Each structure stands twice: as structure tokens, then as C-alpha cells.
Amino acid sequence: MAMKLIFLAMLLCLLLASTPKAHASVFDVTSATYGAKPGSDVSTALAKAWSDACASPSASKVVVPSGTYKLKEANFRGPCKAPIEMQVQGTLQAPADAGQLTRRDTWVGFQYIDMLTLSGGGTFDGQGALSWNQNDCHENKNCKPIPVNLRFEFLTNSKVQDITSLNSKFFHMHVFRCNHTTFQQLTITAPDDSRNTDGIHIGASTGINITHAKIGTGDDCISIGDDSHEITVTDVTCGPGHGISIGSLGKYKDEKDVTGIIVKNCTLTNTDNGCENQNISRFSFA
Ligand SMILES: *[C@@H]1O[C@H](CO)[C@@H](O)[C@H](O)[C@H]1NC(C)=O
Ligand SMILES: *[C@@H]1O[C@H](CO)[C@@H](O)[C@H](O)[C@H]1NC(C)=O
Ligand SMILES: *[C@@H]1O[C@H](CO)[C@@H](O)[C@H](O)[C@H]1NC(C)=O
Ligand SMILES: *[C@@H]1O[C@H](CO)[C@@H](O)[C@H](O)[C@H]1NC(C)=O
């Protein structure tokens, strides 16, 4: 009887394991085709693996196995032919000197993709310490742009999960014009005294869920900018930092309203403000 149950359980596991997701074609950057090696720069290997995976007519998965790799730049652009996953198991390290990046405001970017999953348990290490000292944006309105660790633009039906963003030079994640996308199981860390290393900034996006994230950077954990709607934040641990904020709004002309923001069951420790609304007059609950 017991044996039969075990057999049934195993059969069930096999059936579950063989759902279509498990059949994604794998594009491993360390395979002979792409030739990436821990310790060296993976920019070219990763760009090639992405473009092959993105062109794949069925679901695909780009894999960065465990190990530490340098990454000078990365811009992952869609549209792709099928759902695509980027599984980062290792650590990707940005150049410490922001001047070495091609895109001055971004280290790693994802754009125009439907059904992207970014996952893998790995770390995006922005090596930001040099930039924090050079950053004068708190006193200079026309300061030079500083790269964010991860920029997500024009994504739909996507997931960013189970990754760590460490020591970004500027904001950790910048989410712009994304719809119906979930951020979960994230760790976002920088020292308390690092400058402008906000956790997740969302602008002009609809249907964004952030859940089970641990964010501590000394700045805003989550900030929500204009034209954002249906943003749900649950089970987020925030601090040290400024808390969760809406705004600043009203600085520019023709800004659109922020509506439908829900913040539930979040733990804020060592935060200046908890939940802050920097311009209550323009904030409406839908
Ligand atoms: C997101 O939704 C808005 C409003 O529904 C729409 O105008 C916009 O085109 C959508 N963006 C994308 C990237 O699909
Ligand atoms: C986000 O959460 C809300 C409320 O729990 C849910 O209705 C919605 O479907 C979720 N959206 C996504 C993109 O998962
Ligand atoms: C609230 O958050 C805590 C800590 O993250 C978690 O352990 C708990 O399950 C959550 N409660 C609910 C009702 O989701
Ligand atoms: C708030 O919004 C109002 C009207 O849009 C604007 O005049 C004011 O400067 C804003 N305040 C802040 C702190 O952004």
C-alpha cells in the first residue's frame, strides 16, 4: 500500500515536471556556442544568447550559471517570438566606474518584451560606491545621469522574481510603462548612507504587484510616480530608508494622476516616514 502511494506520488511529480515550461530551449552563456567564463566579461556572450533565445519560436531560457562574471553592459530588447526567461544563478558585476558604461543611465535594461521572466536566485552587483561619492543630484538639478541597476520599460505580463540587486550606482530598479507585471521574492540592498539608491521606482505603469520583497537602501524602498495605476504592494519589508512613497508629483506640467494604490502587510523598520505621500492633493484612491 505504502509503495503504491509512493509510486503514485512519483508519477504525479513526473507529470507536474513535464508541463510545457520544462521544455523551454536553454541558451547557456557558458556553453561552447557562447563561451562565457566566470571571472571574465559576459557582455557579448549574453547579448548573443539573448538574441538567439528571443528569436526562438518556442519558449526559451537564457541561463547564467553560478559563478561571478563581469558585465559591462546589457540591453535586452524584444519583441521576442515566445515567452522568454532570463535565469541568473550567478553574480553579475558592473564596472565600478560609471564612465565605462555605454548607456549612461542604465546598467542592465529590458525593453519591449511580453512574457519575460527574470529569475534564478542570482545577484546584480552595481558596485556603486564610487558613484555615490560623485553624485551631486541632491543639490544640482542638472546633474549627470547615473546608471540604475535594472531598467524595465514597455514590458507586459512579466515577472521579476528571486533575484538580488546590490549596491546600485543610482535607483536599483526603474519600472516605466510596464503593464501587468509582478515583482516578488526580491532582495534589494545598499548601505544606509549610499546616495539615491531607491529600491523600486514605478512610473506610467498599470497593474504592478510587488510582493515578498526585502528592501533596505537608506532611500525610498518603493516610490510611485505619475500615471501609475493599480499598484499593489504586499508583504514587503522596508528599511532602513525613507519608506514607501507616492511622488514627488506636481513638479511638471500635464502630469497624470496616480490611482488604485494598495499597500498591505508591509513591515517598515528604521524608516523616516513609513508610508509617505509627497503630494496628497494629486493622489486619488480608485
Ligand atoms: C499599458 O496599458 C496602457 C493603458 O491601458 C496602454 O495605453 C499602454 O499602451 C500599455 N503599455 C504596453 C507596453 O502595452
Ligand atoms: C496583483 O494583485 C491583485 C490583488 O491581489 C490581483 O487582482 C492582480 O491580478 C495581480 N496582478 C498580477 C499582475 O498578478
Ligand atoms: C504579513 O507579512 C508577514 C511578514 O512578511 C508574513 O509572515 C505574514 O504571513 C503576512 N500575513 C498575511 C496575512 O499575509
Ligand atoms: C503638489 O502639486 C501642486 C499642484 O499640482 C504643485 O503646485 C506643488 O508644487 C506640488 N508640491 C510638491 C511638493 O511637489
CSV table of C-alpha atoms and ligand atoms in Angstrom, one decimal:
chain,number,residue,atom,x,y,z
A,1,MET,CA,0.0,0.0,0.0
A,2,ALA,CA,2.7,2.4,1.0
A,3,MET,CA,4.7,1.5,-2.1
A,4,LYS,CA,1.8,2.2,-4.3
A,5,LEU,CA,1.3,5.6,-2.7
A,6,ILE,CA,5.0,6.4,-3.2
A,7,PHE,CA,4.7,5.3,-6.8
A,8,LEU,CA,1.6,7.5,-7.4
A,9,ALA,CA,3.4,10.4,-5.8
A,10,MET,CA,6.4,9.9,-8.1
A,11,LEU,CA,4.1,9.7,-11.1
A,12,LEU,CA,2.4,12.9,-10.1
A,13,CYS,CA,5.8,14.6,-9.7
A,14,LEU,CA,6.8,13.4,-13.2
A,15,LEU,CA,3.6,14.7,-14.7
A,16,LEU,CA,4.0,18.1,-12.9
A,17,ALA,CA,7.6,18.3,-14.0
A,18,SER,CA,6.6,17.8,-17.7
A,19,THR,CA,4.4,20.9,-18.0
A,20,PRO,CA,5.3,22.9,-21.1
A,21,LYS,CA,7.6,25.3,-19.1
A,22,ALA,CA,10.1,22.5,-18.5
A,23,HIS,CA,10.5,22.2,-22.3
A,24,ALA,CA,11.9,25.7,-22.8
A,25,SER,CA,15.0,25.6,-25.0
A,26,VAL,CA,18.1,26.5,-23.0
A,27,PHE,CA,20.7,29.1,-24.0
A,28,ASP,CA,23.5,28.7,-21.5
A,29,VAL,CA,26.1,31.5,-21.8
A,30,THR,CA,28.8,29.2,-20.7
A,31,SER,CA,28.1,26.6,-23.4
A,32,ALA,CA,30.6,26.3,-26.3
A,33,THR,CA,28.3,28.4,-28.5
A,34,TYR,CA,28.6,31.5,-26.3
A,35,GLY,CA,31.9,30.8,-24.4
A,36,ALA,CA,31.4,32.9,-21.3
A,37,LYS,CA,33.7,32.1,-18.3
A,38,PRO,CA,33.4,33.1,-14.7
A,39,GLY,CA,35.8,35.9,-14.0
A,40,SER,CA,35.6,37.4,-17.5
A,41,ASP,CA,33.2,39.8,-19.2
A,42,VAL,CA,30.0,38.2,-20.4
A,43,SER,CA,28.5,41.2,-22.3
A,44,THR,CA,29.0,39.7,-25.7
A,45,ALA,CA,28.1,36.1,-24.8
A,46,LEU,CA,24.9,37.3,-23.0
A,47,ALA,CA,23.9,39.5,-25.9
A,48,LYS,CA,24.2,36.7,-28.4
A,49,ALA,CA,22.4,34.2,-26.1
A,50,TRP,CA,19.6,36.7,-25.7
A,51,SER,CA,19.2,37.3,-29.4
A,52,ASP,CA,19.1,33.6,-30.2
A,53,ALA,CA,16.6,32.9,-27.4
A,54,CYS,CA,14.5,35.9,-28.4
A,55,ALA,CA,14.3,34.5,-31.9
A,56,SER,CA,13.3,31.1,-30.8
A,57,PRO,CA,9.8,30.2,-31.9
A,58,SER,CA,9.0,28.3,-28.7
A,59,ALA,CA,9.6,29.2,-25.0
A,60,SER,CA,13.3,29.8,-24.2
A,61,LYS,CA,15.5,30.3,-21.3
A,62,VAL,CA,18.9,32.2,-21.1
A,63,VAL,CA,21.0,30.8,-18.3
A,64,VAL,CA,23.9,32.4,-16.4
A,65,PRO,CA,25.1,29.6,-14.2
A,66,SER,CA,26.6,30.1,-10.7
A,67,GLY,CA,29.9,32.0,-10.6
A,68,THR,CA,30.9,35.6,-10.7
A,69,TYR,CA,31.0,37.3,-14.1
A,70,LYS,CA,31.8,40.9,-15.1
A,71,LEU,CA,29.1,42.6,-17.2
A,72,LYS,CA,29.9,45.9,-18.9
A,73,GLU,CA,26.6,46.5,-20.5
A,74,ALA,CA,23.3,44.8,-21.3
A,75,ASN,CA,20.2,45.8,-23.2
A,76,PHE,CA,17.8,43.0,-23.7
A,77,ARG,CA,15.2,44.1,-26.3
A,78,GLY,CA,12.1,42.5,-27.6
A,79,PRO,CA,9.7,41.8,-29.0
A,80,CYS,CA,10.6,38.1,-28.8
A,81,LYS,CA,8.8,35.3,-30.6
A,82,ALA,CA,7.7,33.4,-27.5
A,83,PRO,CA,7.9,33.7,-23.7
A,84,ILE,CA,11.5,34.2,-22.6
A,85,GLU,CA,13.2,33.6,-19.2
A,86,MET,CA,16.5,35.0,-18.1
A,87,GLN,CA,17.8,32.9,-15.3
A,88,VAL,CA,20.7,34.4,-13.5
A,89,GLN,CA,22.1,32.0,-10.9
A,90,GLY,CA,25.5,33.6,-10.5
A,91,THR,CA,26.6,37.2,-9.7
A,92,LEU,CA,26.9,39.8,-12.4
A,93,GLN,CA,29.2,42.7,-11.6
A,94,ALA,CA,29.1,46.2,-13.1
A,95,PRO,CA,32.2,48.2,-13.7
A,96,ALA,CA,32.9,50.3,-10.6
A,97,ASP,CA,33.5,53.3,-12.9
A,98,ALA,CA,30.2,54.5,-14.4
A,99,GLY,CA,32.1,56.1,-17.2
A,100,GLN,CA,32.7,52.7,-18.7
A,101,LEU,CA,29.0,52.0,-19.4
A,102,THR,CA,27.7,52.7,-22.9
A,103,ARG,CA,24.2,53.8,-21.7
A,104,ARG,CA,24.8,56.5,-19.2
A,105,ASP,CA,21.5,56.0,-17.3
A,106,THR,CA,21.3,52.2,-17.3
A,107,TRP,CA,23.5,49.2,-16.5
A,108,VAL,CA,21.0,46.3,-17.4
A,109,GLY,CA,17.9,47.1,-19.4
A,110,PHE,CA,14.9,45.1,-20.6
A,111,GLN,CA,12.6,46.6,-23.2
A,112,TYR,CA,9.5,45.8,-25.3
A,113,ILE,CA,9.0,42.3,-24.1
A,114,ASP,CA,5.8,40.4,-23.5
A,115,MET,CA,6.0,37.4,-21.0
A,116,LEU,CA,9.5,38.0,-19.7
A,117,THR,CA,10.6,36.1,-16.5
A,118,LEU,CA,13.8,37.3,-14.8
A,119,SER,CA,14.7,34.8,-12.1
A,120,GLY,CA,17.4,32.4,-10.9
A,121,GLY,CA,18.5,33.4,-7.4
A,122,GLY,CA,21.5,35.4,-8.6
A,123,THR,CA,22.8,38.9,-7.9
A,124,PHE,CA,23.1,42.1,-9.9
A,125,ASP,CA,26.0,43.9,-8.2
A,126,GLY,CA,26.2,47.5,-9.3
A,127,GLN,CA,29.4,48.2,-7.4
A,128,GLY,CA,28.1,51.7,-6.7
A,129,ALA,CA,30.4,53.0,-4.0
A,130,LEU,CA,32.5,55.3,-6.4
A,131,SER,CA,29.3,56.8,-7.9
A,132,TRP,CA,27.7,57.6,-4.5
A,133,ASN,CA,30.6,59.9,-3.7
A,134,GLN,CA,30.4,61.6,-7.1
A,135,ASN,CA,26.6,62.0,-7.1
A,136,ASP,CA,25.6,65.7,-6.6
A,137,CYS,CA,21.9,65.2,-7.7
A,138,HIS,CA,20.7,66.2,-4.2
A,139,GLU,CA,22.0,69.8,-4.8
A,140,ASN,CA,22.3,70.0,-8.7
A,141,LYS,CA,19.1,69.7,-10.7
A,142,ASN,CA,21.1,69.2,-14.0
A,143,CYS,CA,23.4,66.6,-12.6
A,144,LYS,CA,24.8,63.9,-14.9
A,145,PRO,CA,22.6,60.8,-15.2
A,146,ILE,CA,23.8,57.9,-13.1
A,147,PRO,CA,23.1,54.3,-14.2
A,148,VAL,CA,20.3,52.4,-12.5
A,149,ASN,CA,21.0,48.7,-11.9
A,150,LEU,CA,17.9,47.4,-13.7
A,151,ARG,CA,15.6,49.3,-16.1
A,152,PHE,CA,12.3,47.7,-17.2
A,153,GLU,CA,10.5,49.5,-20.0
A,154,PHE,CA,7.4,48.6,-22.0
A,155,LEU,CA,7.1,45.1,-20.5
A,156,THR,CA,3.8,43.3,-20.3
A,157,ASN,CA,2.7,40.1,-18.5
A,158,SER,CA,6.1,39.7,-17.0
A,159,LYS,CA,7.7,38.5,-13.7
A,160,VAL,CA,10.8,39.6,-11.9
A,161,GLN,CA,11.5,37.2,-9.1
A,162,ASP,CA,14.1,35.6,-6.8
A,163,ILE,CA,17.0,38.0,-7.6
A,164,THR,CA,19.1,40.3,-5.6
A,165,SER,CA,20.0,43.8,-6.6
A,166,LEU,CA,23.1,45.0,-4.7
A,167,ASN,CA,24.8,48.4,-4.4
A,168,SER,CA,23.3,50.1,-7.4
A,169,LYS,CA,25.0,53.3,-8.5
A,170,PHE,CA,21.6,55.0,-8.5
A,171,PHE,CA,18.0,53.6,-8.2
A,172,HIS,CA,18.0,49.8,-8.1
A,173,MET,CA,15.0,49.2,-10.4
A,174,HIS,CA,13.3,51.6,-12.6
A,175,VAL,CA,9.9,50.5,-14.0
A,176,PHE,CA,8.5,52.6,-16.8
A,177,ARG,CA,5.4,52.0,-19.0
A,178,CYS,CA,5.1,48.4,-17.9
A,179,ASN,CA,1.7,46.6,-17.5
A,180,HIS,CA,0.5,43.6,-15.6
A,181,THR,CA,3.9,42.7,-14.2
A,182,THR,CA,4.8,41.1,-10.8
A,183,PHE,CA,7.9,41.7,-8.7
A,184,GLN,CA,8.4,39.1,-6.0
A,185,GLN,CA,11.0,37.4,-3.7
A,186,LEU,CA,13.4,40.3,-4.3
A,187,THR,CA,16.3,41.4,-2.1
A,188,ILE,CA,17.4,45.0,-2.7
A,189,THR,CA,20.4,46.1,-0.6
A,190,ALA,CA,22.8,49.0,-0.3
A,191,PRO,CA,24.4,50.7,2.7
A,192,ASP,CA,22.2,53.2,4.7
A,193,ASP,CA,24.5,56.1,3.7
A,194,SER,CA,24.5,55.3,-0.1
A,195,ARG,CA,23.1,58.2,-2.1
A,196,ASN,CA,19.8,57.9,-4.2
A,197,THR,CA,19.8,54.2,-4.2
A,198,ASP,CA,15.9,53.9,-4.1
A,199,GLY,CA,14.7,50.4,-4.3
A,200,ILE,CA,11.9,50.3,-7.0
A,201,HIS,CA,10.6,53.3,-8.8
A,202,ILE,CA,7.5,52.9,-10.8
A,203,GLY,CA,6.2,55.4,-13.4
A,204,ALA,CA,3.5,55.3,-16.0
A,205,SER,CA,2.6,51.7,-15.3
A,206,THR,CA,-0.6,49.8,-14.7
A,207,GLY,CA,-1.2,46.5,-12.8
A,208,ILE,CA,2.1,46.1,-11.0
A,209,ASN,CA,2.3,43.8,-8.0
A,210,ILE,CA,5.3,43.9,-5.6
A,211,THR,CA,5.2,41.2,-3.0
A,212,HIS,CA,7.6,39.4,-0.6
A,213,ALA,CA,10.5,41.8,-1.1
A,214,LYS,CA,13.1,42.8,1.3
A,215,ILE,CA,14.4,46.3,0.6
A,216,GLY,CA,16.9,48.3,2.6
A,217,THR,CA,19.0,51.1,0.9
A,218,GLY,CA,18.7,54.2,3.1
A,219,ASP,CA,16.4,55.8,0.4
A,220,ASP,CA,12.8,55.2,-0.7
A,221,CYS,CA,12.0,51.4,-0.7
A,222,ILE,CA,9.3,51.9,-3.3
A,223,SER,CA,8.3,55.1,-5.0
A,224,ILE,CA,5.4,55.6,-7.3
A,225,GLY,CA,5.5,58.3,-9.9
A,226,ASP,CA,2.8,59.9,-12.2
A,227,ASP,CA,0.4,58.0,-14.4
A,228,SER,CA,0.6,54.8,-12.3
A,229,HIS,CA,-2.5,52.7,-11.7
A,230,GLU,CA,-3.4,49.5,-9.8
A,231,ILE,CA,-0.2,49.1,-8.0
A,232,THR,CA,-0.4,46.5,-5.1
A,233,VAL,CA,2.4,46.3,-2.6
A,234,THR,CA,2.2,43.4,-0.1
A,235,ASP,CA,4.5,41.6,2.4
A,236,VAL,CA,7.4,44.0,1.8
A,237,THR,CA,10.0,44.5,4.4
A,238,CYS,CA,11.4,48.0,4.1
A,239,GLY,CA,14.2,49.7,6.0
A,240,PRO,CA,16.5,51.3,6.7
A,241,GLY,CA,15.3,54.1,4.4
A,242,HIS,CA,12.5,56.6,3.6
A,243,GLY,CA,9.7,54.1,3.4
A,244,ILE,CA,7.1,53.8,0.6
A,245,SER,CA,6.1,57.0,-1.2
A,246,ILE,CA,3.9,58.4,-3.8
A,247,GLY,CA,5.5,61.2,-5.7
A,248,SER,CA,7.0,63.6,-6.0
A,249,LEU,CA,4.1,64.7,-8.1
A,250,GLY,CA,3.2,68.2,-9.4
A,251,LYS,CA,6.8,69.2,-10.4
A,252,TYR,CA,6.0,69.0,-14.1
A,253,LYS,CA,3.1,70.2,-16.2
A,254,ASP,CA,0.5,67.8,-17.6
A,255,GLU,CA,1.3,65.0,-15.1
A,256,LYS,CA,-1.3,62.3,-14.9
A,257,ASP,CA,-2.9,61.1,-11.7
A,258,VAL,CA,-1.8,58.1,-9.6
A,259,THR,CA,-4.8,55.8,-8.9
A,260,GLY,CA,-5.5,52.5,-7.2
A,261,ILE,CA,-2.5,52.1,-4.9
A,262,ILE,CA,-2.8,49.4,-2.3
A,263,VAL,CA,-0.2,48.8,0.4
A,264,LYS,CA,-0.8,45.9,2.7
A,265,ASN,CA,1.0,44.0,5.4
A,266,CYS,CA,4.3,45.7,4.9
A,267,THR,CA,6.9,46.0,7.7
A,268,LEU,CA,8.7,49.3,7.9
A,269,THR,CA,11.7,49.5,10.2
A,270,ASN,CA,14.1,52.3,10.7
A,271,THR,CA,12.2,54.4,8.1
A,272,ASP,CA,11.9,58.2,8.3
A,273,ASN,CA,8.3,58.3,7.1
A,274,GLY,CA,6.7,54.9,6.8
A,275,CYS,CA,4.1,55.4,4.1
A,276,GLU,CA,4.7,58.9,2.6
A,277,ASN,CA,2.6,60.8,0.2
A,278,GLN,CA,4.7,63.6,-1.1
A,279,ASN,CA,1.8,65.4,-2.7
A,280,ILE,CA,-1.6,64.4,-1.3
A,281,SER,CA,-3.6,66.9,-3.4
A,282,ARG,CA,-2.9,64.8,-6.5
A,283,PHE,CA,-3.3,61.4,-5.0
A,284,SER,CA,-6.6,59.6,-5.5
A,285,PHE,CA,-7.7,56.2,-4.5
A,286,ALA,CA,-9.7,54.5,-7.2
B,1,LIG,C1,-0.3,49.6,-20.9
B,1,LIG,O1,-1.6,50.0,-20.7
B,1,LIG,C2,-1.9,51.3,-21.0
B,1,LIG,C3,-3.3,51.6,-20.5
B,1,LIG,O2,-4.2,50.5,-20.6
B,1,LIG,C4,-1.8,51.4,-22.6
B,1,LIG,O3,-2.1,52.7,-23.0
B,1,LIG,C5,-0.3,51.0,-22.9
B,1,LIG,O4,-0.1,51.0,-24.3
B,1,LIG,C6,0.1,49.7,-22.3
B,1,LIG,N1,1.5,49.5,-22.5
B,1,LIG,C7,2.1,48.5,-23.1
B,1,LIG,C8,3.6,48.4,-23.1
B,1,LIG,O5,1.4,47.5,-23.5
B,2,LIG,C1,-2.0,41.8,-8.4
B,2,LIG,O1,-2.7,41.6,-7.2
B,2,LIG,C2,-4.1,41.9,-7.4
B,2,LIG,C3,-4.7,41.9,-6.0
B,2,LIG,O2,-4.3,40.8,-5.2
B,2,LIG,C4,-4.7,40.9,-8.4
B,2,LIG,O3,-6.1,41.2,-8.5
B,2,LIG,C5,-4.0,41.0,-9.7
B,2,LIG,O4,-4.4,40.1,-10.6
B,2,LIG,C6,-2.5,40.9,-9.5
B,2,LIG,N1,-1.8,41.2,-10.8
B,2,LIG,C7,-0.9,40.5,-11.3
B,2,LIG,C8,-0.1,41.0,-12.5
B,2,LIG,O5,-0.5,39.4,-10.8
B,3,LIG,C1,2.3,39.5,6.7
B,3,LIG,O1,3.8,39.6,6.5
B,3,LIG,C2,4.5,38.7,7.3
B,3,LIG,C3,6.0,39.1,7.2
B,3,LIG,O2,6.4,39.3,5.9
B,3,LIG,C4,4.2,37.3,6.9
B,3,LIG,O3,4.9,36.4,7.7
B,3,LIG,C5,2.7,37.1,7.1
B,3,LIG,O4,2.3,35.8,6.6
B,3,LIG,C6,1.9,38.1,6.3
B,3,LIG,N1,0.4,38.0,6.7
B,3,LIG,C7,-0.5,37.9,5.8
B,3,LIG,C8,-1.9,37.9,6.3
B,3,LIG,O5,-0.3,37.8,4.5
B,4,LIG,C1,1.9,69.4,-5.5
B,4,LIG,O1,1.1,69.7,-6.6
B,4,LIG,C2,0.7,71.0,-6.7
B,4,LIG,C3,-0.4,71.1,-7.8
B,4,LIG,O2,-0.2,70.2,-8.9
B,4,LIG,C4,2.0,71.8,-7.1
B,4,LIG,O3,1.7,73.2,-7.2
B,4,LIG,C5,3.0,71.7,-5.9
B,4,LIG,O4,4.2,72.3,-6.2
B,4,LIG,C6,3.3,70.2,-5.6
B,4,LIG,N1,4.1,70.0,-4.4
B,4,LIG,C7,5.2,69.2,-4.4
B,4,LIG,C8,5.9,69.2,-3.1
B,4,LIG,O5,5.6,68.6,-5.3
